[in-house]
Short mmCIF file of C-alpha atoms in Angstrom, two decimals:
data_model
loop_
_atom_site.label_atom_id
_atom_site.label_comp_id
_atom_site.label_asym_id
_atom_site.label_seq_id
_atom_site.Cartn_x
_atom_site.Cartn_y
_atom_site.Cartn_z
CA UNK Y 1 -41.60 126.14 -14.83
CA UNK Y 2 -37.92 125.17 -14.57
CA UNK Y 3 -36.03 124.15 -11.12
CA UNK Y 4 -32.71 124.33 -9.81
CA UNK Y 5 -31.52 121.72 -7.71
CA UNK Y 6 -28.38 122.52 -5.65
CA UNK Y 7 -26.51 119.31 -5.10
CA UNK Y 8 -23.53 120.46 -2.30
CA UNK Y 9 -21.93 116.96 -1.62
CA UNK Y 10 -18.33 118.26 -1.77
CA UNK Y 11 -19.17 122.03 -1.29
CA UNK Y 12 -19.97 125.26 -3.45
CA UNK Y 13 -18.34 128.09 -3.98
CA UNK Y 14 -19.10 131.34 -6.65
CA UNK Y 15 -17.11 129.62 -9.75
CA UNK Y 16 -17.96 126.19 -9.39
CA UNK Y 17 -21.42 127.05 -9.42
CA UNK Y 18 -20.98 129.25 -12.66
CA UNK Y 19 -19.05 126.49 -14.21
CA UNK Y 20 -22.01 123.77 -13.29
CA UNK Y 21 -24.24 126.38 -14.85
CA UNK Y 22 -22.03 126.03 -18.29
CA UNK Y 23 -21.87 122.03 -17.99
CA UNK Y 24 -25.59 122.55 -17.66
CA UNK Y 25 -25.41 124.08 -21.24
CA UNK Y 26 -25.02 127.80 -20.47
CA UNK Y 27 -23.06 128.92 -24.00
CA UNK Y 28 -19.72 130.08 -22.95
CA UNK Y 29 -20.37 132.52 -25.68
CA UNK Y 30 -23.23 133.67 -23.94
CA UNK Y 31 -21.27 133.90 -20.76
CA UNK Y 32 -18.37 135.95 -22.57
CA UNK Y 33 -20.75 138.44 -23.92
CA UNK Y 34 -22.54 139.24 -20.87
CA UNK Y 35 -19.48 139.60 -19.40
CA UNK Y 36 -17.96 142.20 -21.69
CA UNK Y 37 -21.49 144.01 -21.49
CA UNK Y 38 -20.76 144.42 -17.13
CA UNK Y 39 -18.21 146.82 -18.20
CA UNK Y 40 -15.83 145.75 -15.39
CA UNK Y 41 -12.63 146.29 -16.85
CA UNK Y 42 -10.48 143.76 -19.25
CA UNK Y 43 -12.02 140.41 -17.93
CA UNK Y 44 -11.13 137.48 -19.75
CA UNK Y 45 -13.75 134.77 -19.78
CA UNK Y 46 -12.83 131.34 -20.14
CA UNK Y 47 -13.59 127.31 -19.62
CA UNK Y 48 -11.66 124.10 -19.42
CA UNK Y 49 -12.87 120.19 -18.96
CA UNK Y 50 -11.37 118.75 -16.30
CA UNK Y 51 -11.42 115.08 -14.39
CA UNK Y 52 -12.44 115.24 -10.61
CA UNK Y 53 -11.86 111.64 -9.54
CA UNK Y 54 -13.14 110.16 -12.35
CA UNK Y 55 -15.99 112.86 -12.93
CA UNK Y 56 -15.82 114.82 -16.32
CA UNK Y 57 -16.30 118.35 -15.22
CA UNK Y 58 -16.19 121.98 -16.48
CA UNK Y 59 -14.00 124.46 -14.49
CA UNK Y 60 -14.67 128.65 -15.18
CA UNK Y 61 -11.20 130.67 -15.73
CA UNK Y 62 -10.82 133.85 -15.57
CA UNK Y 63 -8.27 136.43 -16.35
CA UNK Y 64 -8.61 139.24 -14.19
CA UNK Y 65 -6.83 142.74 -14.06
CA UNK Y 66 -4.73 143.89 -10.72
CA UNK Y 67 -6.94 145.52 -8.19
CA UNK Y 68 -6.45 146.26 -4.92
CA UNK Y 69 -9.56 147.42 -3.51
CA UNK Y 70 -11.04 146.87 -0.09
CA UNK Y 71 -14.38 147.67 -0.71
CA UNK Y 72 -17.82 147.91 1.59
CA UNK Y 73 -21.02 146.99 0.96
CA UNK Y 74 -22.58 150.41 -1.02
CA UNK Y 75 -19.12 149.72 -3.57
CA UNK Y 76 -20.43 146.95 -4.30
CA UNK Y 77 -24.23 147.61 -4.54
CA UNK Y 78 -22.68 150.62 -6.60
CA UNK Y 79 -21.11 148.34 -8.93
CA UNK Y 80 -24.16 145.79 -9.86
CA UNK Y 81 -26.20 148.59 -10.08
CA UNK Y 82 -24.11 150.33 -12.65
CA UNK Y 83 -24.15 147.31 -14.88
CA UNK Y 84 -26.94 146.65 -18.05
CA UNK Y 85 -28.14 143.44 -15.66
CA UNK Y 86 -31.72 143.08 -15.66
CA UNK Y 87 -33.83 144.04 -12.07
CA UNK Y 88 -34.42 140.21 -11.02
CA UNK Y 89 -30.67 139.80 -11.80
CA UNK Y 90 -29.12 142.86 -9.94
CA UNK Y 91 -32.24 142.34 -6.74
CA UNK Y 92 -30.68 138.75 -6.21
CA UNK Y 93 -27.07 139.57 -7.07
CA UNK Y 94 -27.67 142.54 -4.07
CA UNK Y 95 -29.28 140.37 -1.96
CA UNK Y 96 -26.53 137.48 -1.92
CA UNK Y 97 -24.29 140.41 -0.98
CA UNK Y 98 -26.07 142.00 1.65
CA UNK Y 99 -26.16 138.57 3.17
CA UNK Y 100 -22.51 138.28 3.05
CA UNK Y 101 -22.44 141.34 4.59
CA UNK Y 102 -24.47 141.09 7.36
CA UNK Y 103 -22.52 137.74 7.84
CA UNK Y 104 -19.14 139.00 8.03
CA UNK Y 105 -20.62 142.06 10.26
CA UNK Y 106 -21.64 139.56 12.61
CA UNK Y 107 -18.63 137.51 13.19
CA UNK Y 108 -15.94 140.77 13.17
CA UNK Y 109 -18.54 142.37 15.44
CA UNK Y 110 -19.35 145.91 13.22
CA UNK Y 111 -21.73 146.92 11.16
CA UNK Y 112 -23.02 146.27 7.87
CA UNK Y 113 -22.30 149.57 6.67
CA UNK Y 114 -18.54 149.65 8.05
CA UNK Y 115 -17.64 145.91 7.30
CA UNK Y 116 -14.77 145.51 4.71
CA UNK Y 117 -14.88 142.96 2.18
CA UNK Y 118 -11.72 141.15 1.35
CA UNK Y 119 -11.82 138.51 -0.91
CA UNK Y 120 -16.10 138.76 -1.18
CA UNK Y 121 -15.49 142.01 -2.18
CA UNK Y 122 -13.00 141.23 -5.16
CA UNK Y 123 -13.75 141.50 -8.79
CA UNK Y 124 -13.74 138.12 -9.42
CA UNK Y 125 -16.35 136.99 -6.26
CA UNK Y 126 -18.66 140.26 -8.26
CA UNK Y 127 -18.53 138.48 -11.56
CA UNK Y 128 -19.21 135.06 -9.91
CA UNK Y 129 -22.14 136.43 -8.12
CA UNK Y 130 -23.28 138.27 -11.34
CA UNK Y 131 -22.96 135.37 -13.78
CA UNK Y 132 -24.45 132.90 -11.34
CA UNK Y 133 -27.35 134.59 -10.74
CA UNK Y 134 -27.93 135.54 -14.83
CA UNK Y 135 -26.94 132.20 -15.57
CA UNK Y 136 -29.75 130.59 -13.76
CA UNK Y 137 -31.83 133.28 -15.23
CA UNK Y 138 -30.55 132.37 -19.10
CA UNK Y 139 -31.47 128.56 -18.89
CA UNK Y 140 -35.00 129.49 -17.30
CA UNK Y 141 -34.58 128.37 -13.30
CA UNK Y 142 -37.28 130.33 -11.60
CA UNK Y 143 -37.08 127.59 -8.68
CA UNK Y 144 -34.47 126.74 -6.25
CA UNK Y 145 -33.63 123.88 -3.84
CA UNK Y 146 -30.03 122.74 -1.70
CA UNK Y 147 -29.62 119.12 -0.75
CA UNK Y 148 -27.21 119.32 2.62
CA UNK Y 149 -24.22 121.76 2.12
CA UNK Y 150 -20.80 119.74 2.63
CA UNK Y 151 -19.03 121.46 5.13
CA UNK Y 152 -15.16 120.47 5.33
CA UNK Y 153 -12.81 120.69 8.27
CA UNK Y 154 -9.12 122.61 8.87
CA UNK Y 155 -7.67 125.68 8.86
CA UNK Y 156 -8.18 128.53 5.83
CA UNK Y 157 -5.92 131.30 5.40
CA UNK Y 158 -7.79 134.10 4.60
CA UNK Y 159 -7.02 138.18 4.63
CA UNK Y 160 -8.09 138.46 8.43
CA UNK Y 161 -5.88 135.42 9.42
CA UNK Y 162 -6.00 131.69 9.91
CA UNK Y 163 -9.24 130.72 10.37
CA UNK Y 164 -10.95 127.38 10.89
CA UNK Y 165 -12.74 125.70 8.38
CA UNK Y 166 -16.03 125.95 7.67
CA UNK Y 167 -15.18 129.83 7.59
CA UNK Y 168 -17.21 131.64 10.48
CA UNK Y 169 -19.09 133.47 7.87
CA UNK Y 170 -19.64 130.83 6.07
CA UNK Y 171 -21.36 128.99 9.51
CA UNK Y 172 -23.45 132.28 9.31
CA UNK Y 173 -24.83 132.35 6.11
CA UNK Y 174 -25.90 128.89 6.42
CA UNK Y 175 -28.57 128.93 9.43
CA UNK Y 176 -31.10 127.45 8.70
CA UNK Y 177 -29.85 125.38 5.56
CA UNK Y 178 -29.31 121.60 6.35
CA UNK Y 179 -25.85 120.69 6.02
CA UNK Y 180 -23.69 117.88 6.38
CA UNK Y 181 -19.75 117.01 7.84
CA UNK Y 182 -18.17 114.04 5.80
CA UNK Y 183 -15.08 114.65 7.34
CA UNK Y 184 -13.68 116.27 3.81
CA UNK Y 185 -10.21 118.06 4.59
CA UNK Y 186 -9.85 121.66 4.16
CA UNK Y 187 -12.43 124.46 2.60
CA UNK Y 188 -15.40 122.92 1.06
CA UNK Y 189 -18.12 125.68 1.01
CA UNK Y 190 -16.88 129.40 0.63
CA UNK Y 191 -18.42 132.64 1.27
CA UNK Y 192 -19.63 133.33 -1.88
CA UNK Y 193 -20.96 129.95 -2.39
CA UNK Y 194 -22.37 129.68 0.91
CA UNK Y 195 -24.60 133.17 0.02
CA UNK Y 196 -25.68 132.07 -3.39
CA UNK Y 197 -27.15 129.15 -1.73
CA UNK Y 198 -28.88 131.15 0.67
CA UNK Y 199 -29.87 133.77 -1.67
CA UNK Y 200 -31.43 131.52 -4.00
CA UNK Y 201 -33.09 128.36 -2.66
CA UNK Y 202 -33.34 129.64 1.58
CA UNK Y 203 -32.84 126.22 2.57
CA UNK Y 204 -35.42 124.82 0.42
CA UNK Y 205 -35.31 121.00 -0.11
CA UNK Y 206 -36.36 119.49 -3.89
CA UNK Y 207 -39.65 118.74 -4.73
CA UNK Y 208 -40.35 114.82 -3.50
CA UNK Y 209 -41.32 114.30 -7.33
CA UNK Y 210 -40.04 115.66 -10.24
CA UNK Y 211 -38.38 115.28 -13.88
CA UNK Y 212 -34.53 115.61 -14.51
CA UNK Y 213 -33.86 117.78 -17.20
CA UNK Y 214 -29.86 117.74 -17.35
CA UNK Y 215 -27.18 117.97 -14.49
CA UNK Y 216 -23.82 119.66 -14.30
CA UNK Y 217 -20.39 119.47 -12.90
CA UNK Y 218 -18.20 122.80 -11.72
CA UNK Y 219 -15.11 121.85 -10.93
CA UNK Y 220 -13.01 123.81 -8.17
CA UNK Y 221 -9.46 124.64 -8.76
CA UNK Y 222 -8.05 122.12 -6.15
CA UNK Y 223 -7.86 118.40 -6.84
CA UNK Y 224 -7.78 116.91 -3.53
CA UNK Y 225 -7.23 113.05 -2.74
CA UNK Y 226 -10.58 112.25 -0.84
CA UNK Y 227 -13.53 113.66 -2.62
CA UNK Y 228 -14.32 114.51 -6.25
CA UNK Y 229 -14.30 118.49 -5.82
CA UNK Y 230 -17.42 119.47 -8.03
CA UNK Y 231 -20.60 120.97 -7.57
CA UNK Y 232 -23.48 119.21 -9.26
CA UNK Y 233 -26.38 121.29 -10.35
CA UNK Y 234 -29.42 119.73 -11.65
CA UNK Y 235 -31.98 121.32 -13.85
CA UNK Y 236 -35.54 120.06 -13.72
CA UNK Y 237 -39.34 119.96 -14.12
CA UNK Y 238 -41.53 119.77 -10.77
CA UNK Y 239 -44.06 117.76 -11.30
CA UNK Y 240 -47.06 119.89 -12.15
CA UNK Y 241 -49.70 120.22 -9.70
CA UNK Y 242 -47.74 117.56 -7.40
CA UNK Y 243 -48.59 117.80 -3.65
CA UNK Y 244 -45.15 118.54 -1.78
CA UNK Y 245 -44.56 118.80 2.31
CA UNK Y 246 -44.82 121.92 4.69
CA UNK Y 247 -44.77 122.55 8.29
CA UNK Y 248 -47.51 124.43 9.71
CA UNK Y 249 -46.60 126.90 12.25
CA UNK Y 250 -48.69 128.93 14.72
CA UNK Y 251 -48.91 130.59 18.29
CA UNK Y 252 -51.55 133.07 19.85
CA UNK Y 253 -50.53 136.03 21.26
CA UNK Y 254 -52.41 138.80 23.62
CA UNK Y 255 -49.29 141.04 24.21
CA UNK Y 256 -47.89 142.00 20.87
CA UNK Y 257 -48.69 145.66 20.14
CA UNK Y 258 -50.56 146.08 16.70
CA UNK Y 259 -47.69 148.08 15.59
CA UNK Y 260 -45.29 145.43 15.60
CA UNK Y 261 -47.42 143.14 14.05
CA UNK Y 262 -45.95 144.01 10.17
CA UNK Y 263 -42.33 143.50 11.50
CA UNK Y 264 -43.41 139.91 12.90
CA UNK Y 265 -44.44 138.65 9.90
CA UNK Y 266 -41.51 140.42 7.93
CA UNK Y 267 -38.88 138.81 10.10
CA UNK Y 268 -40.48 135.32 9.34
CA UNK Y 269 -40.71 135.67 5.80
CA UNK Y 270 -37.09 136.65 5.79
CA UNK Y 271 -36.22 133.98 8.17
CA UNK Y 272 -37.49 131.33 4.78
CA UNK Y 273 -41.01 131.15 5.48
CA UNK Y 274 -43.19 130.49 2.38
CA UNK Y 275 -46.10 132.65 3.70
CA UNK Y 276 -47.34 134.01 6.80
CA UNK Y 277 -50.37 136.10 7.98
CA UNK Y 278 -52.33 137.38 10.99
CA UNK Y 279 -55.86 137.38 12.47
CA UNK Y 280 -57.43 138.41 15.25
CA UNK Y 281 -58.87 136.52 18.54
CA UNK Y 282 -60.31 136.68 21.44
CA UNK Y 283 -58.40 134.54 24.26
CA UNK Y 284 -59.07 133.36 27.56
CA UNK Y 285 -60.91 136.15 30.21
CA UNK Y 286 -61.95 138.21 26.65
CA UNK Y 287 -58.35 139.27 25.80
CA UNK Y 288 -58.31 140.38 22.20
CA UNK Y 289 -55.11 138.61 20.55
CA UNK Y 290 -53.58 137.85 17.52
CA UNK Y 291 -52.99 134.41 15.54
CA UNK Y 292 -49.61 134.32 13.69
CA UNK Y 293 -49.37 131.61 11.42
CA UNK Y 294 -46.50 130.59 9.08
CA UNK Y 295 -46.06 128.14 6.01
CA UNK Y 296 -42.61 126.33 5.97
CA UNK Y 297 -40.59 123.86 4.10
CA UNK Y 298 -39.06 121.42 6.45
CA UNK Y 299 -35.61 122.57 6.02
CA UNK Y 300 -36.38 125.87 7.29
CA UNK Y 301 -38.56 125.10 10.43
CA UNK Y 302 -36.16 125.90 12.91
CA UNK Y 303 -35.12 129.32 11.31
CA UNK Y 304 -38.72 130.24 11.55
CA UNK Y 305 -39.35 129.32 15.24
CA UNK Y 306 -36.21 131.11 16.03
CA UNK Y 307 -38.23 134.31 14.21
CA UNK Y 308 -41.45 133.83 15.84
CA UNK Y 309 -39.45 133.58 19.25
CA UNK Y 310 -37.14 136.91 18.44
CA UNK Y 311 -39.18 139.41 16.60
CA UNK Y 312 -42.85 138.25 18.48
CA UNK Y 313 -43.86 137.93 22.16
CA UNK Y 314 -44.69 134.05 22.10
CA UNK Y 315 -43.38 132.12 24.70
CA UNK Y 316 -44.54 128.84 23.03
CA UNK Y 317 -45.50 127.76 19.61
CA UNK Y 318 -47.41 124.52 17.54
CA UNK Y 319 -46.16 122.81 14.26
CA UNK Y 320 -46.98 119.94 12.37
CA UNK Y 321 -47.04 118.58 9.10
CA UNK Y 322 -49.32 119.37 6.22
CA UNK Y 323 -49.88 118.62 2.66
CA UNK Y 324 -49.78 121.39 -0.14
CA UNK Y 325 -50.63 121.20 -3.62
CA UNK Y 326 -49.70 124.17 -6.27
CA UNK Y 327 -50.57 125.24 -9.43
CA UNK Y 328 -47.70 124.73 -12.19
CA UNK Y 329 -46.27 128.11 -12.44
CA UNK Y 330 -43.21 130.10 -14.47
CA UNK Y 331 -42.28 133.70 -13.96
CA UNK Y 332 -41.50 135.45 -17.46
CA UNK Y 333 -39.73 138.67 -17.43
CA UNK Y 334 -41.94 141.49 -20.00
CA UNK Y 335 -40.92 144.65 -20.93
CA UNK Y 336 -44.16 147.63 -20.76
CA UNK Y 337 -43.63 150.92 -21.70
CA UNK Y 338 -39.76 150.25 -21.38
CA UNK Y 339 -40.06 148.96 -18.31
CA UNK Y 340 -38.49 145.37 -17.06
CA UNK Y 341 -41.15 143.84 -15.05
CA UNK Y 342 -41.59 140.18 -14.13
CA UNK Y 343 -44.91 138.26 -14.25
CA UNK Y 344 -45.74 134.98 -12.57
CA UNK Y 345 -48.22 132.92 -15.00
CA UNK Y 346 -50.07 129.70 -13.56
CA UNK Y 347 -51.53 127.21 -15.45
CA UNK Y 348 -55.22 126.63 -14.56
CA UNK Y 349 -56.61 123.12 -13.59
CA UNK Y 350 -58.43 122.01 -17.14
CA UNK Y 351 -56.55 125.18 -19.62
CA UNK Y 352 -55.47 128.33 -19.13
CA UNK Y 353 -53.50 130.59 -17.00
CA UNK Y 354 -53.36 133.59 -14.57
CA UNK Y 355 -51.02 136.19 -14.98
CA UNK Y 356 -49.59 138.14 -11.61
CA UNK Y 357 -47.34 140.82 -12.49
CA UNK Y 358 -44.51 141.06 -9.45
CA UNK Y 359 -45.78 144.31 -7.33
CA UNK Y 360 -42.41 145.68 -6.40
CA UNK Y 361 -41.32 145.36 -10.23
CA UNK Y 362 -44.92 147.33 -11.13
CA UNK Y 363 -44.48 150.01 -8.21
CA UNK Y 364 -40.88 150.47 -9.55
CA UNK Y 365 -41.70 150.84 -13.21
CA UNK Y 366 -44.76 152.94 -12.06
CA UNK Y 367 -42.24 155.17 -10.04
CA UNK Y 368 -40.17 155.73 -13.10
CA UNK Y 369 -43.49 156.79 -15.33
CA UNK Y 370 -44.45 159.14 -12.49
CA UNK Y 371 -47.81 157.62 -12.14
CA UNK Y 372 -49.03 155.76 -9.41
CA UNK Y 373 -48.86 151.94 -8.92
CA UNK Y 374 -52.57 151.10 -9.24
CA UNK Y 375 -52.26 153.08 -12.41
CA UNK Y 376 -49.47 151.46 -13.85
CA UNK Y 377 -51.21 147.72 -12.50
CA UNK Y 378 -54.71 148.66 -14.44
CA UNK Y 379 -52.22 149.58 -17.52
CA UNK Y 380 -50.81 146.27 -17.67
CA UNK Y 381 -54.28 144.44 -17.48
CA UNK Y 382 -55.23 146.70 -20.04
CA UNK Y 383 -52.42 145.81 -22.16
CA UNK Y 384 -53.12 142.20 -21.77
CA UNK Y 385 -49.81 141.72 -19.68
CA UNK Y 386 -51.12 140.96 -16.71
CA UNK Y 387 -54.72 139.00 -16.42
CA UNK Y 388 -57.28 138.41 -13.46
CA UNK Y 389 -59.22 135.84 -12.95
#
């Protein structure tokens, strides 16, 4: 298992992250070829080295073709969708944009489906996204974590006007996600940068122990005087079967319909919670009640409270600190019956491993056979793709 380690001291944005990704070792020729596979028009695909204040660096060029498009969300879904991209790669790619989405629907007061994108929505922000995401994918990072997001401080022109820096979308996409303010002049963290990070590590901090592989620099196009203007990105090794730190969070309620229940738990998964579940009680004067009880890193405690309070009926909560240990584990894309589907293999204390194939890749590919799910689940541990134990 391979881990990405987000390292945000002087911001993020969609191409410094792709050009970290090729300073990581990502072949430009690699990069260039999937490219010209997305079908997206005459896009020329290049990289320079650079010095950021006395950092060696790699910055991503590219040579777009005139566009003037305006586009909403479903253009854009439309667009990843109608590339060759592999499912992990277009589900994340769709994700970070529904987040920006939802974002920039909350701070212009609309909806998701009638916000516009302006300069998220360009051709170049879709190729970031895109190459970002496969990128990660191409050097083998099924892991993510952020260190604190720089934040930066100013005004931003941008197509809605002059806004204040950090962008209010960019504020948006980052709850939840420790940042920090260093006092850096002018637009650290973009949109696009800000929703990759989101998309791909929620706010999760790096393991306390673990193994550097290799580190990056992506350089951003500016070159101002008071920090080095790179992302680092830092490929590594967690150590295997290491204990790492979660919060434990529960409350009891006696109020909650059953019904509502499902959505509970769904909002705190989504708000970065590493697991949650339910179980029934009985409470004070024989009230039958439920027990909701969420696993979180650190970084995203508060993001789950806030769920627990919103979507539930709590009026009060516990948390404290526990100690988790986890089997080494990779997840391996495999292709069944021409079908993408990827499988999450742990490595067994004393040899061996157990093989999970991911359900909503098997209940897709099932979907497409026109068999059932179980079906298609008993084919793969037939097949030997997937194993119990």
């Amino acid at each position: 298992m391979r881990g990405l380690i987000f390292d945000p001291f002087a911001g993020v944005s969609g191409d410094m992250t792709v050009a970290a990704l090729l300073d990581l070792g990502l072949p430009l020729e690699w990069l260039q070829r999937f490219v010209a596979e997305l079908n997206l028009g005459d896009v020329g695909v290049s990289a320079e080295r650079v010095d950021r204040k006395g950092i060696a660096a790699t910055r991503l060029v590219l040579n777009l073709p005139h566009e003037h498009a305006h586009r909403h969300l479903h253009h854009v879904v439309k667009i990843i969708e109608g590339t060759r991209v592999s499912p992990e790669v277009r589900d994340r790619a769709v994700h970070a944009f529904t987040l920006l989405a939802e974002a920039e629907a909350a701070v212009h007061g609309t909806t998701v489906q009638k916000v516009h994108f302006h300069e998220v929505g360009a051709l170049d922000a879709i190729i970031d996204v895109l190459c970002a995401v496969a990128g990660c994918h191409e050097l083998g990072a099924t892991e993510f974590y952020t260190r604190p997001v720089a934040l930066g401080r100013g005004w931003v022109d941008m197509a809605h006007g002059n806004f204040p820096v950090p962008p209010p979308a960019v504020l948006k996409l980052l709850a939840g996600i420790p940042v920090r303010d260093p006092e850096f002049e002018g637009e650290c963290t973009t949109p696009t940068g800000a929703a990759l990070v989101k998309a791909l590590t929620n706010g999760a901090p790096p393991p306390v122990t673990f193994t550097p592989l290799a580190n990056g620099f992506g350089a951003g196009t500016r070159d101002p005087q008071d920090r080095p203007n790179v992302l680092r990105l830092v490929l590594i090794e967690p150590q295997a079967g290491g204990e790492d730190a979660v919060m434990v969070v529960h409350c009891d309620v006696d109020d909650l319909p059953p019904e509502y229940v499902p959505t509970l738990l769904q909002a705190v998964l989504d708000a970065g919670a590493a697991d949650c579940s339910a179980q029934p009680l009985v409470m004070k004067k024989g009230r039958t009640g439920v027990r909701i009880e969420a696993l979180a890193e650190p970084g995203a405690l508060d993001a789950v409270q806030a769920a627990l309070f919103r979507a539930g009926t709590t009026i009060g909560l516990r948390f404290w600190p526990a100690a988790r240990r986890t089997l080494p584990r990779r997840m391996e894309a495999v292709t069944w019956r021409g079908q993408e589907i990827r499988v999450k293999r742990s490595a067994l204390p004393g040899g061996g491993e157990r093989a999970k194939p991911e359900f909503d890749d098997v209940a897709r590919a099932a979907a497409n056979l026109g068999i059932t799910p179980l079906e298609a689940y008993r084919g793969l541990l037939a097949d030997g793709v997937a194993r119990e134990q």
